[in-house]
């Protein structure tokens, strides 16, 4: 991996890297924030998964997370949201919710997507192995994300609780088997067999596997996508059934934007720092 | 003026407005952050002037200023950087440093610019009169800005000390009479007479008029524009001559970006809050 850009930020370093991903079969960029404490020795990491249309740059530039990460000594690892580049399939109509910028953190099984769209394996394995080999990281991990990325964070943590100490999400797509975004993306990437979809549905996974990790979710009440796409109540019901440690905070007046994330990212980083020790 | 967009942010409201500017002779957008305290009564305001290529949205989305503004009870008033719209002159080669996005906070006297490019009067008079009539603002004002906007903030405060209680800047164009950006813009907007330029040169104004306001300037040492365009030492020399209250902080490792602004905006807002009382 090589540095594309590096900038001082809150006494630490905001860095953009490029590397050749063998899992995704293309060249990828991702962003990292290293807090000042990383100059002294290995630090734990919070992985951040972004939502539809985002790259690794949105969270880095808009969430204001580096201030608290610098205080708490947390690295931030921010992957892109899909494979990229020439030859990577995209939706033929250029839809924002399928293809480029919309990888949904799954391993696609259907053509033409299965050639590159393996964001699940990329975020779970290839990217952590790479950054933990190259950067001063302790190997302790938490994970968070927004919308499609909140879905990704929950799915990755629920299926791999040994890999993370805690998970949080902003406005996650909580039950993608039962919303238009999920139908479209899971149908395209995984085919029509809904048993395949269940491996990527946080509410179904919570019931089938339970969860020992603490889960924090923030959801804006003025979010336009709340009732049709996000459905946090499905997650609450599942957590009740599974007796899981889920805190859902409904935030009055807040929408789906980065102004919402910026307003509450401090709480999420402090939540993860407590569990990262 | 009417609301284009309104979003909850740190317990306050981030709002984008549109209005017809008679000074600029076109329709303009600007952004405002109203802190939670504005629900109870009038609050003081910090005006923020952005740099080349920016609109009102860059500072609103990237600086993370709303968190501290919400704590301190400060409104943020964020104008655009030039007149906009069909019929507004632009550089014929589409240069980033002249025309649209590059108004330099002057009143242009030269054609074709003099039809719309009156950003000095707009920011000094029309915009404050508008927002103070329509929003819960106390009329107490401080002013800050970045690069071209740092130049604008200093010039506006130095020429109108009765309008502001304090002024600050990030990486300001400190001596535009003596740098390529300034030569190009002041020459185009004001013509070849350098006596006209002196009305828009913070270092020359500081010597000729002095300054009773406290001035805070942050400048990154790794800023690519430092030596050729920004020249903060001219400001320091002028302040010494004028016996002015200038604090210049050289920040090791920081560049010209919003990561730099985000890292130190809290200090600037606390500086202004102290003087706003």
PDB file of C-alpha atoms in Angstrom, chain A residues 7-188:
ATOM      1  CA  UNK A   7      -2.433  15.752   6.298  1.00  0.00           C
ATOM      2  CA  UNK A   8      -1.947  16.853   9.894  1.00  0.00           C
ATOM      3  CA  UNK A   9      -5.204  16.786  11.850  1.00  0.00           C
ATOM      4  CA  UNK A  10      -5.788  17.290  15.585  1.00  0.00           C
ATOM      5  CA  UNK A  11      -2.185  16.438  16.339  1.00  0.00           C
ATOM      6  CA  UNK A  12      -2.449  13.145  14.446  1.00  0.00           C
ATOM      7  CA  UNK A  13      -2.320  12.174  10.784  1.00  0.00           C
ATOM      8  CA  UNK A  14      -5.141  11.811   8.260  1.00  0.00           C
ATOM      9  CA  UNK A  15      -3.821   9.554   5.498  1.00  0.00           C
ATOM     10  CA  UNK A  16      -5.264   8.220   2.247  1.00  0.00           C
ATOM     11  CA  UNK A  17      -3.788   4.980   0.931  1.00  0.00           C
ATOM     12  CA  UNK A  18      -4.022   3.077  -2.321  1.00  0.00           C
ATOM     13  CA  UNK A  19      -3.434  -0.667  -2.719  1.00  0.00           C
ATOM     14  CA  UNK A  20      -4.215  -3.579  -5.012  1.00  0.00           C
ATOM     15  CA  UNK A  21      -6.951  -5.684  -3.462  1.00  0.00           C
ATOM     16  CA  UNK A  22      -6.809  -9.369  -4.354  1.00  0.00           C
ATOM     17  CA  UNK A  23     -10.229  -9.958  -2.785  1.00  0.00           C
ATOM     18  CA  UNK A  24     -11.873  -7.235  -4.867  1.00  0.00           C
ATOM     19  CA  UNK A  25      -9.657  -7.774  -7.896  1.00  0.00           C
ATOM     20  CA  UNK A  26      -9.026  -4.046  -8.381  1.00  0.00           C
ATOM     21  CA  UNK A  27      -7.100  -1.058  -7.035  1.00  0.00           C
ATOM     22  CA  UNK A  28      -8.684   0.493  -3.924  1.00  0.00           C
ATOM     23  CA  UNK A  29      -8.291   3.622  -1.832  1.00  0.00           C
ATOM     24  CA  UNK A  30      -9.051   3.897   1.883  1.00  0.00           C
ATOM     25  CA  UNK A  31      -8.530   6.504   4.580  1.00  0.00           C
ATOM     26  CA  UNK A  32      -6.944   6.189   8.009  1.00  0.00           C
ATOM     27  CA  UNK A  33      -6.692   8.544  10.945  1.00  0.00           C
ATOM     28  CA  UNK A  34      -3.773   7.811  13.250  1.00  0.00           C
ATOM     29  CA  UNK A  35      -4.045   9.606  16.606  1.00  0.00           C
ATOM     30  CA  UNK A  36      -0.994  11.201  18.233  1.00  0.00           C
ATOM     31  CA  UNK A  37      -0.732   8.175  20.574  1.00  0.00           C
ATOM     32  CA  UNK A  38       0.170   5.994  17.556  1.00  0.00           C
ATOM     33  CA  UNK A  39       3.602   7.678  17.551  1.00  0.00           C
ATOM     34  CA  UNK A  40       4.273   5.938  20.895  1.00  0.00           C
ATOM     35  CA  UNK A  41       2.939   2.467  20.150  1.00  0.00           C
ATOM     36  CA  UNK A  42       0.044   0.370  18.828  1.00  0.00           C
ATOM     37  CA  UNK A  43      -3.494   1.721  19.216  1.00  0.00           C
ATOM     38  CA  UNK A  44      -6.940   0.111  18.827  1.00  0.00           C
ATOM     39  CA  UNK A  45      -9.038   0.841  15.748  1.00  0.00           C
ATOM     40  CA  UNK A  46     -12.612   1.759  14.979  1.00  0.00           C
ATOM     41  CA  UNK A  47     -13.652   0.675  11.481  1.00  0.00           C
ATOM     42  CA  UNK A  48     -16.172   2.981   9.812  1.00  0.00           C
ATOM     43  CA  UNK A  49     -18.403   1.768   6.968  1.00  0.00           C
ATOM     44  CA  UNK A  50     -20.035   4.530   4.918  1.00  0.00           C
ATOM     45  CA  UNK A  51     -23.412   4.665   3.225  1.00  0.00           C
ATOM     46  CA  UNK A  52     -24.709   4.727  -0.348  1.00  0.00           C
ATOM     47  CA  UNK A  53     -22.842   7.019  -2.791  1.00  0.00           C
ATOM     48  CA  UNK A  54     -19.986   7.653  -0.334  1.00  0.00           C
ATOM     49  CA  UNK A  55     -16.288   6.971  -0.743  1.00  0.00           C
ATOM     50  CA  UNK A  56     -13.743   6.864   2.077  1.00  0.00           C
ATOM     51  CA  UNK A  57     -13.625  10.674   2.034  1.00  0.00           C
ATOM     52  CA  UNK A  58     -17.085  11.627   3.310  1.00  0.00           C
ATOM     53  CA  UNK A  59     -16.674  10.439   6.882  1.00  0.00           C
ATOM     54  CA  UNK A  60     -13.072  11.674   7.026  1.00  0.00           C
ATOM     55  CA  UNK A  61     -14.002  15.223   6.017  1.00  0.00           C
ATOM     56  CA  UNK A  62     -17.510  15.683   7.440  1.00  0.00           C
ATOM     57  CA  UNK A  63     -17.977  13.774  10.704  1.00  0.00           C
ATOM     58  CA  UNK A  64     -15.476  15.614  12.881  1.00  0.00           C
ATOM     59  CA  UNK A  65     -14.473  12.259  14.394  1.00  0.00           C
ATOM     60  CA  UNK A  66     -10.734  12.943  14.526  1.00  0.00           C
ATOM     61  CA  UNK A  67     -11.012  15.323  17.483  1.00  0.00           C
ATOM     62  CA  UNK A  68     -12.370  12.647  19.816  1.00  0.00           C
ATOM     63  CA  UNK A  69     -10.287   9.875  18.248  1.00  0.00           C
ATOM     64  CA  UNK A  70      -7.177  11.974  18.983  1.00  0.00           C
ATOM     65  CA  UNK A  71      -8.274  12.439  22.582  1.00  0.00           C
ATOM     66  CA  UNK A  72      -9.065   8.754  23.095  1.00  0.00           C
ATOM     67  CA  UNK A  73      -6.120   7.321  21.155  1.00  0.00           C
ATOM     68  CA  UNK A  74      -8.242   5.537  18.539  1.00  0.00           C
ATOM     69  CA  UNK A  75      -7.278   4.895  14.922  1.00  0.00           C
ATOM     70  CA  UNK A  76     -10.081   5.262  12.368  1.00  0.00           C
ATOM     71  CA  UNK A  77     -10.051   2.862   9.391  1.00  0.00           C
ATOM     72  CA  UNK A  78     -12.372   4.019   6.608  1.00  0.00           C
ATOM     73  CA  UNK A  79     -12.796   1.799   3.522  1.00  0.00           C
ATOM     74  CA  UNK A  80     -14.556   2.710   0.298  1.00  0.00           C
ATOM     75  CA  UNK A  81     -18.130   1.450  -0.249  1.00  0.00           C
ATOM     76  CA  UNK A  82     -17.581  -0.721  -3.329  1.00  0.00           C
ATOM     77  CA  UNK A  83     -14.910  -1.950  -5.716  1.00  0.00           C
ATOM     78  CA  UNK A  84     -13.867   0.766  -8.188  1.00  0.00           C
ATOM     79  CA  UNK A  85     -12.232   1.307 -11.521  1.00  0.00           C
ATOM     80  CA  UNK A  86     -12.487   0.369 -15.162  1.00  0.00           C
ATOM     81  CA  UNK A  87     -13.986  -3.061 -15.674  1.00  0.00           C
ATOM     82  CA  UNK A  88     -15.907  -3.011 -12.380  1.00  0.00           C
ATOM     83  CA  UNK A  89     -19.606  -3.581 -13.119  1.00  0.00           C
ATOM     84  CA  UNK A  90     -22.042  -0.773 -12.386  1.00  0.00           C
ATOM     85  CA  UNK A  91     -25.813  -0.532 -12.576  1.00  0.00           C
ATOM     86  CA  UNK A  92     -26.683  -0.039 -16.245  1.00  0.00           C
ATOM     87  CA  UNK A  93     -28.883   2.955 -15.404  1.00  0.00           C
ATOM     88  CA  UNK A  94     -26.324   4.461 -13.054  1.00  0.00           C
ATOM     89  CA  UNK A  95     -28.595   3.995 -10.016  1.00  0.00           C
ATOM     90  CA  UNK A  96     -27.161   5.296  -6.748  1.00  0.00           C
ATOM     91  CA  UNK A  97     -28.275   2.203  -4.828  1.00  0.00           C
ATOM     92  CA  UNK A  98     -26.643  -0.580  -6.864  1.00  0.00           C
ATOM     93  CA  UNK A  99     -23.117  -1.059  -8.199  1.00  0.00           C
ATOM     94  CA  UNK A 100     -20.438   1.605  -7.675  1.00  0.00           C
ATOM     95  CA  UNK A 101     -20.757   3.232  -4.254  1.00  0.00           C
ATOM     96  CA  UNK A 102     -23.299   0.606  -3.216  1.00  0.00           C
ATOM     97  CA  UNK A 103     -21.476  -2.641  -2.451  1.00  0.00           C
ATOM     98  CA  UNK A 104     -23.697  -3.405   0.558  1.00  0.00           C
ATOM     99  CA  UNK A 105     -20.807  -5.227   2.271  1.00  0.00           C
ATOM    100  CA  UNK A 106     -21.753  -8.613   0.759  1.00  0.00           C
ATOM    101  CA  UNK A 107     -19.899 -11.269  -1.226  1.00  0.00           C
ATOM    102  CA  UNK A 108     -21.806 -11.247  -4.509  1.00  0.00           C
ATOM    103  CA  UNK A 109     -22.590 -14.623  -6.065  1.00  0.00           C
ATOM    104  CA  UNK A 110     -24.354 -13.420  -9.214  1.00  0.00           C
ATOM    105  CA  UNK A 111     -22.882 -12.226 -12.521  1.00  0.00           C
ATOM    106  CA  UNK A 112     -21.709  -9.634 -13.366  1.00  0.00           C
ATOM    107  CA  UNK A 113     -21.217  -8.635  -9.717  1.00  0.00           C
ATOM    108  CA  UNK A 114     -19.346 -11.697  -8.502  1.00  0.00           C
ATOM    109  CA  UNK A 115     -16.146 -10.707 -10.319  1.00  0.00           C
ATOM    110  CA  UNK A 116     -15.387  -7.784  -7.956  1.00  0.00           C
ATOM    111  CA  UNK A 117     -18.128  -7.235  -5.357  1.00  0.00           C
ATOM    112  CA  UNK A 118     -16.729  -9.014  -2.284  1.00  0.00           C
ATOM    113  CA  UNK A 119     -16.847  -6.152   0.194  1.00  0.00           C
ATOM    114  CA  UNK A 120     -17.715  -8.517   3.058  1.00  0.00           C
ATOM    115  CA  UNK A 121     -14.423 -10.400   2.808  1.00  0.00           C
ATOM    116  CA  UNK A 122     -12.538  -7.196   2.052  1.00  0.00           C
ATOM    117  CA  UNK A 123     -13.661  -5.400   5.218  1.00  0.00           C
ATOM    118  CA  UNK A 124     -13.616  -8.497   7.414  1.00  0.00           C
ATOM    119  CA  UNK A 125     -10.222  -9.907   6.430  1.00  0.00           C
ATOM    120  CA  UNK A 126      -8.089  -8.345   3.717  1.00  0.00           C
ATOM    121  CA  UNK A 127      -8.155  -4.747   4.899  1.00  0.00           C
ATOM    122  CA  UNK A 128      -7.542  -5.477   8.626  1.00  0.00           C
ATOM    123  CA  UNK A 129      -4.693  -7.862   7.769  1.00  0.00           C
ATOM    124  CA  UNK A 130      -3.118  -5.197   5.589  1.00  0.00           C
ATOM    125  CA  UNK A 131      -3.377  -2.248   7.985  1.00  0.00           C
ATOM    126  CA  UNK A 132      -2.441  -4.324  11.035  1.00  0.00           C
ATOM    127  CA  UNK A 133       0.714  -5.458   9.242  1.00  0.00           C
ATOM    128  CA  UNK A 134       1.679  -1.964   8.065  1.00  0.00           C
ATOM    129  CA  UNK A 135       0.442   0.477  10.735  1.00  0.00           C
ATOM    130  CA  UNK A 136       0.824   0.804  14.528  1.00  0.00           C
ATOM    131  CA  UNK A 137      -2.432  -0.986  15.366  1.00  0.00           C
ATOM    132  CA  UNK A 138      -2.969  -3.232  18.374  1.00  0.00           C
ATOM    133  CA  UNK A 139      -5.409  -5.552  16.577  1.00  0.00           C
ATOM    134  CA  UNK A 140      -8.256  -4.593  18.907  1.00  0.00           C
ATOM    135  CA  UNK A 141     -11.218  -3.570  16.753  1.00  0.00           C
ATOM    136  CA  UNK A 142     -14.636  -1.983  17.020  1.00  0.00           C
ATOM    137  CA  UNK A 143     -16.926  -1.242  14.079  1.00  0.00           C
ATOM    138  CA  UNK A 144     -19.500   1.376  13.188  1.00  0.00           C
ATOM    139  CA  UNK A 145     -21.202   2.776  10.117  1.00  0.00           C
ATOM    140  CA  UNK A 146     -24.027   4.769   8.587  1.00  0.00           C
ATOM    141  CA  UNK A 147     -27.115   3.565   6.702  1.00  0.00           C
ATOM    142  CA  UNK A 148     -25.833   0.893   4.264  1.00  0.00           C
ATOM    143  CA  UNK A 149     -22.645   1.029   6.361  1.00  0.00           C
ATOM    144  CA  UNK A 150     -24.626   0.622   9.586  1.00  0.00           C
ATOM    145  CA  UNK A 151     -26.072  -2.536   8.030  1.00  0.00           C
ATOM    146  CA  UNK A 152     -22.545  -3.631   7.118  1.00  0.00           C
ATOM    147  CA  UNK A 153     -21.173  -2.959  10.607  1.00  0.00           C
ATOM    148  CA  UNK A 154     -23.973  -4.898  12.295  1.00  0.00           C
ATOM    149  CA  UNK A 155     -23.735  -7.858   9.908  1.00  0.00           C
ATOM    150  CA  UNK A 156     -19.940  -8.099  10.198  1.00  0.00           C
ATOM    151  CA  UNK A 157     -20.053  -7.939  14.006  1.00  0.00           C
ATOM    152  CA  UNK A 158     -22.980 -10.330  14.415  1.00  0.00           C
ATOM    153  CA  UNK A 159     -21.347 -12.948  12.191  1.00  0.00           C
ATOM    154  CA  UNK A 160     -17.842 -12.461  13.634  1.00  0.00           C
ATOM    155  CA  UNK A 161     -18.160 -11.449  17.288  1.00  0.00           C
ATOM    156  CA  UNK A 162     -14.637 -12.720  18.012  1.00  0.00           C
ATOM    157  CA  UNK A 163     -13.243 -10.024  15.663  1.00  0.00           C
ATOM    158  CA  UNK A 164     -14.756  -6.986  17.422  1.00  0.00           C
ATOM    159  CA  UNK A 165     -15.329  -5.741  20.965  1.00  0.00           C
ATOM    160  CA  UNK A 166     -18.348  -3.547  20.188  1.00  0.00           C
ATOM    161  CA  UNK A 167     -20.549  -2.389  17.316  1.00  0.00           C
ATOM    162  CA  UNK A 168     -22.558   0.761  16.668  1.00  0.00           C
ATOM    163  CA  UNK A 169     -24.552   2.265  13.843  1.00  0.00           C
ATOM    164  CA  UNK A 170     -26.203   5.456  12.677  1.00  0.00           C
ATOM    165  CA  UNK A 171     -29.533   4.959  10.878  1.00  0.00           C
ATOM    166  CA  UNK A 172     -28.695   1.394   9.752  1.00  0.00           C
ATOM    167  CA  UNK A 173     -30.665  -0.540   7.147  1.00  0.00           C
ATOM    168  CA  UNK A 174     -31.781  -2.869   9.919  1.00  0.00           C
ATOM    169  CA  UNK A 175     -33.797  -5.453   8.042  1.00  0.00           C
ATOM    170  CA  UNK A 176     -32.731  -5.392   4.368  1.00  0.00           C
ATOM    171  CA  UNK A 177     -34.816  -8.500   3.545  1.00  0.00           C
ATOM    172  CA  UNK A 178     -37.835  -6.288   4.127  1.00  0.00           C
ATOM    173  CA  UNK A 179     -37.137  -2.941   2.421  1.00  0.00           C
ATOM    174  CA  UNK A 180     -36.741  -1.680  -1.179  1.00  0.00           C
ATOM    175  CA  UNK A 181     -32.997  -0.946  -0.947  1.00  0.00           C
ATOM    176  CA  UNK A 182     -32.351  -4.446   0.399  1.00  0.00           C
ATOM    177  CA  UNK A 183     -34.623  -6.214  -2.097  1.00  0.00           C
ATOM    178  CA  UNK A 184     -32.873  -4.538  -4.986  1.00  0.00           C
ATOM    179  CA  UNK A 185     -29.271  -4.980  -3.805  1.00  0.00           C
ATOM    180  CA  UNK A 186     -29.499  -8.422  -2.196  1.00  0.00           C
ATOM    181  CA  UNK A 187     -31.559  -9.670  -5.143  1.00  0.00           C
ATOM    182  CA  UNK A 188     -28.958  -8.448  -7.639  1.00  0.00           C
TER     183      UNK A 188
END
